[in-house]
Amino acid sequence: MTTASIHHRPIGELLRTWREHRRLSQLDLSIQAEISTRHVSFMETGRSTPSREMVLHLSEHLDVPLRERNHLLLAAGYAPVYTESTLNSPQMAAVRDAIGKLLAGHEPYPAVVVDRGWNLVDANTGLRMLVAGIAPDLLSNVLRASLHPDGLAPRIANLGEWRAHLLGRLKRQIALTGDAELAELYAELRDYPCDQPEPEVELPGPGDIFVPLRLRHRDQELSFFSVVATFGTPLDVTIAEMMIESFFPADEETTRFLRDVG
């Protein structure tokens, strides 16, 4: 759902869309939200206009992201309640400081900060070393940089496996947010060429405990696993949509290489 389409759709229709997106019946939602099924029906059909508090109450039980909660409030005739601050704004100073410490503390291992659309917000020098030579326009989005044939893709030894992993994560994000722009990104990435089989289900091989990123670098192969972190209890759209992904060496050879070059 785009922002423009949301502003032209009534609140009842949007609530119904989110309920159906979460695969809930009106009875399911009424039980979760502790309101009557009749009230849910009246709001969805426009016979009753939800209060500001009810919009927020239903948004919580429908697990609607903060950005979309603001859209629901606007559709109902209320002002948004969740701010969307730029990262360089004064109120984000503590966030900038935390991000800087996390990135610096993870050196010499790679780490990136991305927004909801997987656009690169920040990175440490560990990542910049690995992506040297990739065009800046590709680097602006980490999924494009990873899977585009002019990006990292030719250097990823297990491209089919890693590609399936990334597309699976993106697909789950689309299911959570209902974001049409992410769906367009998914369709674009699916069209990128891949000469390796892509597993439909991630199954471990002997001794595997995670999907590794196996990256060819110069004359050796580096292996990584990643840890994803988000900010807890966010009340700002920017913070809620920000994600920090830290890559760790998955074997001793990668550890030694990164420490030597770091």
Coordinates of C-alpha atoms in Angstrom, one line a residue:
M1 CA 0.0 0.0 0.0
T2 CA 1.5 3.3 -1.1
T3 CA 1.1 6.5 1.0
A4 CA -1.0 8.1 -1.7
S5 CA -3.5 5.2 -1.9
I6 CA -3.8 5.1 1.9
H7 CA -4.8 8.8 2.1
H8 CA -7.6 8.1 -0.4
R9 CA -9.0 5.1 1.4
P10 CA -11.3 5.3 4.4
I11 CA -10.1 4.1 7.8
G12 CA -12.6 1.2 7.9
E13 CA -11.2 -0.2 4.6
L14 CA -7.7 0.1 5.9
L15 CA -8.4 -1.6 9.1
R16 CA -10.1 -4.4 7.3
T17 CA -7.0 -4.7 5.0
W18 CA -4.7 -5.0 7.9
R19 CA -6.9 -7.5 9.7
E20 CA -7.0 -9.7 6.5
H21 CA -3.3 -9.2 6.0
R22 CA -2.8 -10.7 9.5
R23 CA -5.2 -13.5 8.6
L24 CA -7.6 -12.7 11.4
S25 CA -11.3 -12.9 11.4
Q26 CA -13.4 -10.2 12.9
L27 CA -14.0 -12.5 15.8
D28 CA -10.3 -13.1 16.3
L29 CA -9.6 -9.4 16.4
S30 CA -12.5 -8.6 18.7
I31 CA -11.2 -11.2 21.2
Q32 CA -7.6 -9.9 21.0
A33 CA -8.6 -6.3 21.3
E34 CA -11.4 -7.0 23.8
I35 CA -14.1 -5.2 21.9
S36 CA -17.3 -6.6 20.4
T37 CA -17.3 -8.2 16.9
R38 CA -20.2 -5.8 16.1
H39 CA -18.0 -2.8 16.9
V40 CA -15.2 -4.2 14.6
S41 CA -17.8 -4.7 11.8
F42 CA -19.2 -1.2 12.2
M43 CA -15.8 0.4 12.0
E44 CA -14.8 -1.6 8.9
T45 CA -18.0 -0.7 7.1
G46 CA -17.9 2.9 8.0
R47 CA -21.0 2.8 10.2
S48 CA -18.8 3.8 13.1
T49 CA -15.7 6.1 13.1
P50 CA -13.0 4.9 15.5
S51 CA -11.6 7.3 18.0
R52 CA -7.9 8.2 18.0
E53 CA -7.4 5.8 20.9
M54 CA -9.2 3.0 19.2
V55 CA -7.1 3.4 16.0
L56 CA -3.9 3.1 18.1
H57 CA -5.4 0.2 20.1
L58 CA -6.3 -1.8 17.0
S59 CA -2.9 -0.9 15.4
E60 CA -1.2 -2.5 18.4
H61 CA -3.2 -5.7 18.2
L62 CA -2.7 -5.9 14.4
D63 CA 1.0 -5.4 14.9
V64 CA 1.0 -2.4 12.5
P65 CA 4.4 -0.7 12.0
L66 CA 4.7 2.8 13.3
R67 CA 4.8 4.4 9.9
E68 CA 1.5 2.7 8.9
R69 CA 0.0 3.6 12.3
N70 CA 0.5 7.3 11.3
H71 CA -1.2 6.5 8.0
L72 CA -4.2 5.0 9.8
L73 CA -4.5 8.0 12.0
L74 CA -4.5 10.4 9.0
A75 CA -7.1 8.3 7.3
A76 CA -9.3 8.5 10.4
G77 CA -8.9 12.3 10.5
Y78 CA -6.3 12.5 13.3
A79 CA -2.8 13.9 13.4
P80 CA 0.1 11.4 13.4
V81 CA 1.6 10.7 16.8
Y82 CA 4.9 9.1 15.9
T83 CA 7.7 11.4 14.8
E84 CA 10.0 10.7 11.9
S85 CA 13.3 12.4 12.8
T86 CA 16.3 12.6 10.5
L87 CA 19.4 10.9 11.9
N88 CA 21.3 14.2 12.1
S89 CA 18.6 15.9 14.1
P90 CA 19.5 17.0 17.7
Q91 CA 17.1 14.6 19.3
M92 CA 18.9 11.7 17.6
A93 CA 22.2 12.5 19.2
A94 CA 22.1 9.5 21.5
V95 CA 21.1 7.2 18.7
R96 CA 24.0 8.5 16.5
D97 CA 26.4 7.9 19.4
A98 CA 25.1 4.4 20.0
I99 CA 25.4 3.5 16.3
G100 CA 28.9 4.9 16.2
K101 CA 30.0 2.9 19.2
L102 CA 28.5 -0.3 17.8
L103 CA 30.2 0.1 14.4
A104 CA 33.5 1.1 15.9
G105 CA 33.4 -1.7 18.5
H106 CA 32.8 -4.3 15.8
E107 CA 36.0 -3.5 13.9
P108 CA 37.7 -5.2 12.2
Y109 CA 34.6 -7.2 11.3
P110 CA 32.0 -5.7 8.9
A111 CA 28.9 -4.0 10.1
V112 CA 26.1 -2.0 8.3
V113 CA 23.2 0.1 9.3
V114 CA 20.2 0.1 7.0
D115 CA 16.7 1.6 6.9
R116 CA 13.4 0.0 6.1
G117 CA 14.1 -0.1 2.4
W118 CA 17.6 -1.7 3.0
N119 CA 19.2 1.6 2.0
L120 CA 22.7 2.0 3.5
V121 CA 22.7 4.5 6.4
D122 CA 26.2 3.9 7.8
A123 CA 28.9 1.2 7.8
N124 CA 32.3 0.6 9.4
T125 CA 35.6 0.2 7.6
G126 CA 35.4 -3.5 7.8
L127 CA 32.6 -3.5 5.3
R128 CA 34.2 -0.9 3.0
M129 CA 37.2 -3.1 2.5
L130 CA 35.0 -6.0 1.3
V131 CA 32.9 -3.9 -1.1
A132 CA 35.8 -1.9 -2.6
G133 CA 35.3 -1.4 -6.4
I134 CA 31.5 -1.6 -6.4
A135 CA 29.7 1.3 -7.9
P136 CA 28.3 3.8 -5.4
D137 CA 24.8 3.7 -6.9
L138 CA 24.7 0.0 -6.1
L139 CA 26.2 0.4 -2.6
S140 CA 23.4 2.8 -1.6
N141 CA 21.1 -0.3 -1.2
V142 CA 22.7 -3.3 0.5
L143 CA 20.4 -5.9 -1.2
R144 CA 21.2 -4.5 -4.7
A145 CA 24.9 -4.4 -3.8
S146 CA 24.7 -8.1 -2.7
L147 CA 22.7 -9.6 -5.5
H148 CA 23.3 -7.4 -8.6
P149 CA 25.7 -9.0 -11.2
D150 CA 27.8 -5.8 -11.0
G151 CA 27.9 -6.0 -7.2
L152 CA 29.0 -8.7 -4.8
A153 CA 27.1 -11.5 -6.6
P154 CA 30.0 -12.8 -8.8
R155 CA 32.2 -13.0 -5.6
I156 CA 29.6 -14.9 -3.5
A157 CA 30.6 -18.6 -3.6
N158 CA 27.2 -19.8 -2.4
L159 CA 25.2 -17.2 -4.3
G160 CA 22.1 -19.4 -4.7
E161 CA 21.9 -20.2 -1.0
W162 CA 22.6 -16.6 0.1
R163 CA 20.2 -15.1 -2.4
A164 CA 17.4 -17.4 -1.3
H165 CA 18.2 -16.3 2.3
L166 CA 18.0 -12.6 1.5
L167 CA 14.9 -12.9 -0.6
G168 CA 13.3 -14.9 2.1
R169 CA 14.0 -12.2 4.7
L170 CA 12.7 -9.5 2.3
K171 CA 9.5 -11.5 1.6
R172 CA 8.8 -11.8 5.4
Q173 CA 9.4 -8.1 5.8
I174 CA 6.8 -7.4 3.0
A175 CA 4.3 -9.7 4.8
L176 CA 4.8 -7.7 8.0
T177 CA 4.6 -4.2 6.6
G178 CA 2.5 -4.6 3.4
D179 CA 5.0 -2.2 1.8
A180 CA 4.5 -1.8 -2.0
E181 CA 8.0 -0.3 -2.5
L182 CA 9.5 -3.4 -0.8
A183 CA 7.5 -5.6 -3.1
E184 CA 8.9 -3.7 -6.1
L185 CA 12.4 -4.2 -4.8
Y186 CA 11.7 -7.9 -4.3
A187 CA 10.5 -8.2 -7.9
E188 CA 13.6 -6.4 -9.1
L189 CA 16.0 -8.6 -7.2
R190 CA 14.2 -11.8 -8.4
D191 CA 15.0 -10.7 -11.9
Y192 CA 18.8 -10.6 -11.3
P193 CA 20.6 -13.6 -12.8
C194 CA 21.8 -16.5 -10.7
D195 CA 23.6 -19.5 -12.1
Q196 CA 23.2 -21.6 -8.9
P197 CA 20.2 -23.5 -7.6
E198 CA 18.2 -21.6 -5.0
P199 CA 16.9 -23.8 -2.1
E200 CA 13.2 -23.3 -1.4
V201 CA 13.8 -24.3 2.3
E202 CA 16.9 -23.6 4.3
L203 CA 18.1 -27.0 5.5
P204 CA 21.4 -27.4 7.4
G205 CA 24.2 -29.5 6.1
P206 CA 26.5 -31.6 8.3
G207 CA 27.6 -29.3 11.2
D208 CA 25.8 -26.2 9.8
I209 CA 24.1 -24.0 12.4
F210 CA 23.4 -20.9 10.2
V211 CA 23.4 -19.8 6.5
P212 CA 26.9 -18.5 5.9
L213 CA 28.0 -15.8 3.5
R214 CA 30.9 -17.3 1.6
L215 CA 32.7 -14.4 -0.1
R216 CA 35.7 -14.7 -2.5
H217 CA 38.2 -12.1 -1.7
R218 CA 41.5 -12.0 -3.7
D219 CA 42.9 -15.5 -3.5
Q220 CA 40.9 -16.9 -0.6
E221 CA 37.3 -17.5 0.6
L222 CA 36.0 -15.7 3.6
S223 CA 33.0 -17.0 5.6
F224 CA 30.6 -15.0 7.7
F225 CA 27.5 -15.3 9.8
S226 CA 25.4 -12.2 10.8
V227 CA 23.6 -10.9 13.8
V228 CA 20.8 -8.4 13.4
A229 CA 20.0 -5.8 16.0
T230 CA 17.2 -3.3 16.3
F231 CA 16.4 -0.5 18.8
G232 CA 14.1 -1.6 21.6
T233 CA 10.8 0.2 22.4
P234 CA 11.0 2.7 19.5
L235 CA 8.6 5.6 19.4
D236 CA 10.1 7.3 16.4
V237 CA 9.6 5.9 12.8
T238 CA 13.2 6.3 11.9
I239 CA 14.5 4.4 14.9
A240 CA 11.8 1.7 14.5
E241 CA 12.8 1.0 10.9
M242 CA 16.6 1.0 11.5
M243 CA 18.5 -2.2 11.6
I244 CA 22.1 -3.0 12.4
E245 CA 23.6 -6.1 10.9
S246 CA 27.0 -7.2 12.2
F247 CA 29.0 -9.9 10.4
F248 CA 31.2 -12.3 12.3
P249 CA 33.9 -14.6 10.9
A250 CA 32.6 -18.2 10.7
D251 CA 36.0 -19.8 10.6
E252 CA 39.6 -19.2 11.8
E253 CA 40.9 -18.4 8.4
T254 CA 38.4 -15.5 8.1
T255 CA 39.2 -14.3 11.6
R256 CA 43.0 -14.2 10.9
F257 CA 42.5 -12.4 7.6
L258 CA 40.3 -9.7 9.1
R259 CA 42.7 -9.2 12.0
D260 CA 45.7 -9.0 9.7
V261 CA 44.1 -6.4 7.4
G262 CA 42.5 -4.5 10.3

